[in-house]
Amino acid sequence: MAGIYIHIPFCKQACFYCDFHFTTSLKKKDELVGALVSELELRKDEFKNQTVETIYFGGGTPSLLTNQELQSLIDSVYKNYQVVTNPEITLEANPDDLTNRRIFELSKSPINRLSIGIQSFFEDDLKSMNRAHSSKEANNCLSEATSHFNNITIDLIYGIPNMSLEKWNENLQIAFGFGVNHISSYALTVEPKTALDTFIKKGQYPPMDDALAQLHFNHLISETAKQGFVHYEISNFGKPNYFSKHNTSYWQGKPYIGIGPSAHSFHGNTRSWNVSNNTKYIKSINENSLPNTKEILTIQEQYNEYVMTGLRTIWGVSLEKVQQDFGEVYKAYLIEQSQKHINQQLLYINQDKLLITKEGKFLSDGIASDLFKLN
């Protein structure tokens, strides 16, 4: 099984923390959608022996596309690829785009999963992040969306400077009240060259507080567990049968094609990424040329990636798979490097799987880097 990711590089306005590729100009939207349709056709042979299980519209803000534009892209997938009977088709959307009428129209389309960028239910938080929607719109869209869609995930951001634990808890309880079956939650981070980075350097925004973020993260784990969510990946919490099939395919090393400017693709030991420029992307596609850069991953790079992604999930890192795919030397190295973290009760081994403990989850990226093979 495989997945297709389609990047829609348009936003109404720039969130202060975002470093994804996007533009706030919609001038080339029609051209871009046409190029996406063409790229899907140009790359069909890459999946001639694969069956597509998931289609994911990410961005940017995919909900800026009309239903007709989204349908044209879905039609192109079905025309050029083998697709399972009931694929998971996800649309990332912002609350301000999800009017009652739009939600109803989407519910009649092939899209069967919504990923809604709530981030916070509080007005002051939304303004501090320069989000395009209001607290009222966040509540209204979820009230309507949950009456038409069963499969909904929302994004929430924790670790916002000066956010009290009580306020973070209220965010969670509001989310639970809507009965959503999946939550993706991320710490507010400072990416280079973003507006947030500039504000902090100028003293116009408080610096990040790791201790606060960890406090929020631990509370997130405990509260979602009480509601029946499974913490199946560091940033993802789903009720049984509501895990993201698309994102899970990334963590389990399944192949995927990334369509659109800046989109990444992966297939076994190869990776590629498209140019992060809408004009160059459109021009190249119109010339029937793929605007991407490719690399072949070494055994060492494949091992490091497997450790990084596996350790973030409830499925862990299989010692047997490490031995089969990379050899006894890598397995021995992994066990040796893991020992200090096992002694600190941050990692443990169960049924030949290397897993991260609750105490280790907040430190997962650092722990994984300690397990990488560097030479």
CSV table of C-alpha atoms in Angstrom, one decimal, residues 35-350:
chain,number,residue,atom,x,y,z
A,35,ALA,CA,0.3,21.7,-12.8
A,36,LEU,CA,-0.7,19.4,-9.9
A,37,VAL,CA,-3.0,17.4,-12.1
A,38,SER,CA,-0.2,17.2,-14.7
A,39,GLU,CA,2.4,16.0,-12.1
A,40,LEU,CA,0.1,13.3,-11.0
A,41,GLU,CA,-0.1,12.0,-14.6
A,42,LEU,CA,3.7,12.4,-15.1
A,43,ARG,CA,4.5,10.3,-12.1
A,44,LYS,CA,2.0,7.5,-12.5
A,45,ASP,CA,4.7,4.9,-13.5
A,46,GLU,CA,6.3,5.3,-10.1
A,47,PHE,CA,3.4,3.5,-8.5
A,48,LYS,CA,2.6,1.1,-11.4
A,49,ASN,CA,3.0,-1.8,-8.9
A,50,GLN,CA,1.5,-0.1,-5.9
A,51,THR,CA,-2.0,0.5,-4.7
A,52,VAL,CA,-2.9,3.9,-3.3
A,53,GLU,CA,-4.5,3.6,0.2
A,54,THR,CA,-4.4,7.3,1.2
A,55,ILE,CA,-4.7,10.7,-0.4
A,56,TYR,CA,-3.7,13.7,1.8
A,57,PHE,CA,-4.2,17.4,0.9
A,58,GLY,CA,-1.7,19.4,3.0
A,59,GLY,CA,-0.2,22.8,2.9
A,60,GLY,CA,-0.5,25.7,3.1
A,61,THR,CA,-4.2,25.8,3.4
A,62,PRO,CA,-5.9,23.2,1.1
A,63,SER,CA,-9.4,24.4,2.1
A,64,LEU,CA,-8.7,27.5,0.0
A,65,LEU,CA,-9.3,25.3,-3.1
A,66,THR,CA,-12.9,25.0,-4.3
A,67,ASN,CA,-14.6,21.6,-4.2
A,68,GLN,CA,-14.3,21.5,-8.0
A,69,GLU,CA,-10.6,22.0,-7.8
A,70,LEU,CA,-10.2,19.3,-5.2
A,71,GLN,CA,-12.4,16.9,-7.2
A,72,SER,CA,-10.2,17.5,-10.3
A,73,LEU,CA,-7.1,16.4,-8.3
A,74,ILE,CA,-8.9,13.3,-6.8
A,75,ASP,CA,-10.1,12.4,-10.3
A,76,SER,CA,-6.5,12.6,-11.6
A,77,VAL,CA,-5.4,10.2,-8.9
A,78,TYR,CA,-8.1,7.7,-9.8
A,79,LYS,CA,-7.4,8.1,-13.5
A,80,ASN,CA,-3.6,7.4,-13.2
A,81,TYR,CA,-3.3,5.1,-10.1
A,82,GLN,CA,-4.7,2.0,-8.6
A,83,VAL,CA,-6.8,3.0,-5.6
A,84,VAL,CA,-8.2,0.8,-2.8
A,85,THR,CA,-12.0,0.6,-2.5
A,86,ASN,CA,-12.3,3.0,0.5
A,87,PRO,CA,-9.2,5.2,0.6
A,88,GLU,CA,-8.6,7.6,3.4
A,89,ILE,CA,-8.8,11.0,1.8
A,90,THR,CA,-7.8,13.8,4.2
A,91,LEU,CA,-8.2,17.6,3.7
A,92,GLU,CA,-6.3,20.0,6.0
A,93,ALA,CA,-8.6,23.0,6.6
A,94,ASN,CA,-8.8,26.2,8.6
A,95,PRO,CA,-11.9,27.0,10.6
A,96,ASP,CA,-12.5,30.3,8.8
A,97,ASP,CA,-13.0,28.3,5.5
A,98,LEU,CA,-15.3,25.8,7.0
A,99,THR,CA,-18.7,27.5,6.8
A,100,ASN,CA,-21.8,25.4,7.4
A,101,ARG,CA,-22.4,25.2,3.6
A,102,ARG,CA,-18.8,24.3,2.8
A,103,ILE,CA,-18.8,21.5,5.4
A,104,PHE,CA,-22.0,20.1,4.0
A,105,GLU,CA,-20.6,20.2,0.4
A,106,LEU,CA,-17.4,18.5,1.6
A,107,SER,CA,-19.4,15.8,3.3
A,108,LYS,CA,-20.9,14.9,-0.1
A,109,SER,CA,-17.4,14.7,-1.7
A,110,PRO,CA,-14.9,11.8,-1.7
A,111,ILE,CA,-13.1,13.5,1.2
A,112,ASN,CA,-13.8,11.5,4.3
A,113,ARG,CA,-11.4,12.9,6.9
A,114,LEU,CA,-10.9,16.5,8.0
A,115,SER,CA,-7.7,17.8,9.7
A,116,ILE,CA,-8.7,21.1,11.2
A,117,GLY,CA,-6.1,23.6,12.4
A,118,ILE,CA,-7.6,24.8,15.6
A,119,GLN,CA,-4.3,25.4,17.5
A,120,SER,CA,-6.1,27.1,20.4
A,121,PHE,CA,-9.7,27.9,21.4
A,122,PHE,CA,-8.6,31.2,23.0
A,123,GLU,CA,-8.7,34.5,21.1
A,124,ASP,CA,-5.4,35.9,22.6
A,125,ASP,CA,-3.5,32.8,21.6
A,126,LEU,CA,-4.8,32.9,18.0
A,127,LYS,CA,-3.9,36.6,17.7
A,128,SER,CA,-0.4,36.0,19.1
A,129,MET,CA,0.2,33.4,16.4
A,130,ASN,CA,-1.5,35.4,13.6
A,131,ARG,CA,-4.0,32.8,12.9
A,132,ALA,CA,-6.7,33.7,10.3
A,133,HIS,CA,-9.6,32.4,12.3
A,134,SER,CA,-11.3,33.4,15.6
A,135,SER,CA,-12.2,31.5,18.7
A,136,LYS,CA,-15.9,31.7,17.6
A,137,GLU,CA,-15.1,30.2,14.2
A,138,ALA,CA,-13.1,27.4,15.8
A,139,ASN,CA,-16.1,26.4,17.9
A,140,ASN,CA,-18.7,26.9,15.2
A,141,CYS,CA,-16.9,24.9,12.6
A,142,LEU,CA,-16.3,22.0,15.0
A,143,SER,CA,-20.0,22.0,16.0
A,144,GLU,CA,-21.0,21.7,12.4
A,145,ALA,CA,-18.2,19.4,11.2
A,146,THR,CA,-18.8,16.8,13.8
A,147,SER,CA,-22.4,16.4,12.7
A,148,HIS,CA,-21.3,15.6,9.1
A,149,PHE,CA,-17.9,13.9,9.6
A,150,ASN,CA,-17.0,11.0,11.9
A,151,ASN,CA,-13.3,11.1,11.1
A,152,ILE,CA,-11.9,14.4,12.3
A,153,THR,CA,-8.5,15.3,13.7
A,154,ILE,CA,-7.7,18.7,15.2
A,155,ASP,CA,-4.3,20.4,15.7
A,156,LEU,CA,-3.5,22.0,19.1
A,157,ILE,CA,-0.4,23.8,20.1
A,158,TYR,CA,1.1,23.6,23.6
A,159,GLY,CA,4.1,25.3,25.3
A,160,ILE,CA,2.9,28.8,24.4
A,161,PRO,CA,4.8,31.1,26.7
A,162,ASN,CA,2.9,32.2,29.7
A,163,MET,CA,0.0,29.7,29.0
A,164,SER,CA,-1.0,28.3,32.4
A,165,LEU,CA,-1.6,24.6,32.9
A,166,GLU,CA,-5.3,25.5,33.7
A,167,LYS,CA,-5.7,27.2,30.3
A,168,TRP,CA,-4.0,24.3,28.4
A,169,ASN,CA,-6.3,21.9,30.3
A,170,GLU,CA,-9.3,24.0,29.2
A,171,ASN,CA,-8.2,23.7,25.6
A,172,LEU,CA,-8.1,20.0,25.9
A,173,GLN,CA,-11.5,19.7,27.7
A,174,ILE,CA,-13.2,21.9,25.0
A,175,ALA,CA,-11.7,19.5,22.3
A,176,PHE,CA,-12.9,16.5,24.2
A,177,GLY,CA,-16.4,18.0,24.4
A,178,PHE,CA,-16.7,18.0,20.6
A,179,GLY,CA,-16.1,14.2,20.6
A,180,VAL,CA,-13.3,14.3,18.0
A,181,ASN,CA,-11.5,11.0,17.6
A,182,HIS,CA,-8.0,12.2,16.9
A,183,ILE,CA,-5.8,15.0,18.1
A,184,SER,CA,-2.4,16.1,16.8
A,185,SER,CA,-0.6,18.3,19.2
A,186,TYR,CA,2.8,20.0,18.9
A,187,ALA,CA,4.9,22.3,21.0
A,188,LEU,CA,5.3,25.8,19.8
A,189,THR,CA,8.8,25.9,18.3
A,190,VAL,CA,10.9,28.6,16.9
A,191,GLU,CA,12.0,28.0,13.3
A,192,PRO,CA,14.8,30.1,11.7
A,193,LYS,CA,13.8,33.1,9.6
A,194,THR,CA,10.1,33.0,10.8
A,195,ALA,CA,8.4,36.0,12.1
A,196,LEU,CA,8.3,34.4,15.6
A,197,ASP,CA,12.1,34.0,15.5
A,198,THR,CA,12.5,37.7,14.7
A,199,PHE,CA,10.0,38.8,17.4
A,200,ILE,CA,11.9,36.8,20.1
A,201,LYS,CA,15.3,38.2,19.0
A,202,LYS,CA,13.9,41.7,19.3
A,203,GLY,CA,12.4,41.0,22.7
A,204,GLN,CA,8.9,41.4,21.3
A,205,TYR,CA,7.8,37.9,22.3
A,206,PRO,CA,8.8,35.7,25.3
A,207,PRO,CA,11.3,33.0,24.6
A,208,MET,CA,10.2,29.3,24.6
A,209,ASP,CA,10.1,27.6,28.0
A,210,ASP,CA,11.0,23.9,27.8
A,211,ALA,CA,9.9,23.2,31.3
A,212,LEU,CA,6.4,24.6,30.5
A,213,ALA,CA,6.2,22.6,27.3
A,214,GLN,CA,7.1,19.4,29.1
A,215,LEU,CA,4.4,20.2,31.8
A,216,HIS,CA,1.8,20.7,29.1
A,217,PHE,CA,3.0,17.6,27.2
A,218,ASN,CA,2.7,15.3,30.3
A,219,HIS,CA,-0.8,16.7,31.0
A,220,LEU,CA,-1.7,16.1,27.4
A,221,ILE,CA,-0.7,12.4,27.7
A,222,SER,CA,-2.6,11.8,30.9
A,223,GLU,CA,-5.8,13.6,29.9
A,224,THR,CA,-6.1,12.0,26.4
A,225,ALA,CA,-5.6,8.6,28.0
A,226,LYS,CA,-8.6,9.3,30.3
A,227,GLN,CA,-10.7,9.9,27.2
A,228,GLY,CA,-9.7,6.6,25.5
A,229,PHE,CA,-7.1,8.0,23.1
A,230,VAL,CA,-4.1,5.9,22.2
A,231,HIS,CA,-0.8,7.8,22.2
A,232,TYR,CA,0.4,6.0,19.1
A,233,GLU,CA,3.0,8.6,17.9
A,234,ILE,CA,4.8,11.3,19.9
A,235,SER,CA,2.5,14.1,18.6
A,236,ASN,CA,-0.6,12.0,17.7
A,237,PHE,CA,-3.4,10.7,19.8
A,238,GLY,CA,-6.2,8.6,18.3
A,239,LYS,CA,-9.0,6.5,19.5
A,240,PRO,CA,-9.0,2.9,18.2
A,241,ASN,CA,-9.7,2.7,14.5
A,242,TYR,CA,-9.0,6.4,14.1
A,243,PHE,CA,-5.2,6.5,13.7
A,244,SER,CA,-4.1,8.5,10.7
A,245,LYS,CA,-3.4,5.9,8.0
A,246,HIS,CA,-1.5,8.4,5.9
A,247,ASN,CA,0.9,9.6,8.5
A,248,THR,CA,1.3,6.1,9.9
A,249,SER,CA,2.6,5.1,6.5
A,250,TYR,CA,5.4,7.6,6.8
A,251,TRP,CA,6.4,6.2,10.2
A,252,GLN,CA,6.3,2.7,9.0
A,253,GLY,CA,8.4,3.3,5.9
A,254,LYS,CA,5.7,2.8,3.2
A,255,PRO,CA,6.3,4.5,-0.1
A,256,TYR,CA,4.6,7.8,-0.9
A,257,ILE,CA,4.6,10.4,-3.7
A,258,GLY,CA,4.6,14.1,-2.8
A,259,ILE,CA,2.9,16.2,-5.5
A,260,GLY,CA,3.4,20.0,-5.7
A,261,PRO,CA,6.1,22.6,-4.9
A,262,SER,CA,8.3,21.6,-1.9
A,263,ALA,CA,6.6,18.2,-1.6
A,264,HIS,CA,8.8,15.2,-0.6
A,265,SER,CA,8.6,11.6,-1.9
A,266,PHE,CA,10.0,8.3,-0.6
A,267,HIS,CA,10.3,4.9,-2.1
A,268,GLY,CA,12.4,2.3,-0.4
A,269,ASN,CA,16.0,3.6,-0.5
A,270,THR,CA,15.3,6.7,-2.6
A,271,ARG,CA,14.0,10.2,-1.6
A,272,SER,CA,13.1,13.2,-3.7
A,273,TRP,CA,11.8,16.7,-3.2
A,274,ASN,CA,10.3,19.2,-5.5
A,275,VAL,CA,11.5,22.8,-5.9
A,276,SER,CA,10.1,25.2,-3.3
A,277,ASN,CA,9.1,27.8,-5.8
A,278,ASN,CA,5.6,28.0,-7.4
A,279,THR,CA,6.7,29.7,-10.6
A,280,LYS,CA,9.6,27.3,-11.3
A,281,TYR,CA,7.4,24.4,-10.4
A,282,ILE,CA,4.7,25.4,-12.8
A,283,LYS,CA,7.1,26.1,-15.6
A,284,SER,CA,8.9,22.8,-15.2
A,285,ILE,CA,5.7,20.7,-15.1
A,286,ASN,CA,4.4,22.5,-18.2
A,287,GLU,CA,7.6,21.4,-20.0
A,288,ASN,CA,6.9,17.8,-18.9
A,289,SER,CA,9.9,17.9,-16.6
A,290,LEU,CA,9.8,16.9,-12.9
A,291,PRO,CA,11.3,19.8,-10.9
A,292,ASN,CA,12.8,17.6,-8.2
A,293,THR,CA,16.1,16.6,-6.6
A,294,LYS,CA,16.7,12.9,-5.9
A,295,GLU,CA,19.0,11.1,-3.5
A,296,ILE,CA,19.8,7.4,-2.8
A,297,LEU,CA,19.9,6.7,0.9
A,298,THR,CA,22.8,4.7,2.2
A,299,ILE,CA,22.3,1.8,4.5
A,300,GLN,CA,23.4,4.0,7.4
A,301,GLU,CA,20.9,6.7,6.4
A,302,GLN,CA,18.1,4.1,6.1
A,303,TYR,CA,19.0,2.7,9.6
A,304,ASN,CA,19.0,6.2,11.1
A,305,GLU,CA,15.6,7.0,9.6
A,306,TYR,CA,14.1,3.8,10.8
A,307,VAL,CA,15.3,4.4,14.3
A,308,MET,CA,14.1,8.0,14.3
A,309,THR,CA,10.6,7.2,13.0
A,310,GLY,CA,10.2,3.9,14.8
A,311,LEU,CA,11.1,5.2,18.2
A,312,ARG,CA,8.3,7.9,17.9
A,313,THR,CA,5.6,5.2,17.7
A,314,ILE,CA,4.0,2.6,19.8
A,315,TRP,CA,5.4,0.0,17.4
A,316,GLY,CA,8.9,0.9,18.4
A,317,VAL,CA,12.1,-0.3,16.7
A,318,SER,CA,12.2,-4.0,15.8
A,319,LEU,CA,15.6,-5.5,16.7
A,320,GLU,CA,14.8,-8.4,14.3
A,321,LYS,CA,14.2,-5.9,11.5
A,322,VAL,CA,17.4,-4.1,12.2
A,323,GLN,CA,19.3,-7.3,12.0
A,324,GLN,CA,17.5,-8.4,8.8
A,325,ASP,CA,17.7,-5.1,7.0
A,326,PHE,CA,21.0,-3.7,8.2
A,327,GLY,CA,23.0,-6.6,9.7
A,328,GLU,CA,24.3,-7.9,13.0
A,329,VAL,CA,26.7,-5.0,13.4
A,330,TYR,CA,23.9,-2.4,13.4
A,331,LYS,CA,21.8,-4.5,15.9
A,332,ALA,CA,24.7,-4.8,18.3
A,333,TYR,CA,25.4,-1.0,18.0
A,334,LEU,CA,21.8,-0.2,18.6
A,335,ILE,CA,21.6,-2.3,21.8
A,336,GLU,CA,24.9,-0.9,23.0
A,337,GLN,CA,23.9,2.7,22.4
A,338,SER,CA,20.5,2.1,24.0
A,339,GLN,CA,21.9,0.8,27.3
A,340,LYS,CA,22.4,4.1,29.1
A,341,HIS,CA,18.8,5.2,28.2
A,342,ILE,CA,17.5,1.9,29.4
A,343,ASN,CA,19.4,2.4,32.7
A,344,GLN,CA,17.8,5.8,33.0
A,345,GLN,CA,14.3,4.3,32.3
A,346,LEU,CA,13.8,6.3,29.1
A,347,LEU,CA,13.9,3.2,26.8
A,348,TYR,CA,13.0,-0.5,27.4
A,349,ILE,CA,13.0,-3.7,25.3
A,350,ASN,CA,9.8,-5.8,25.1
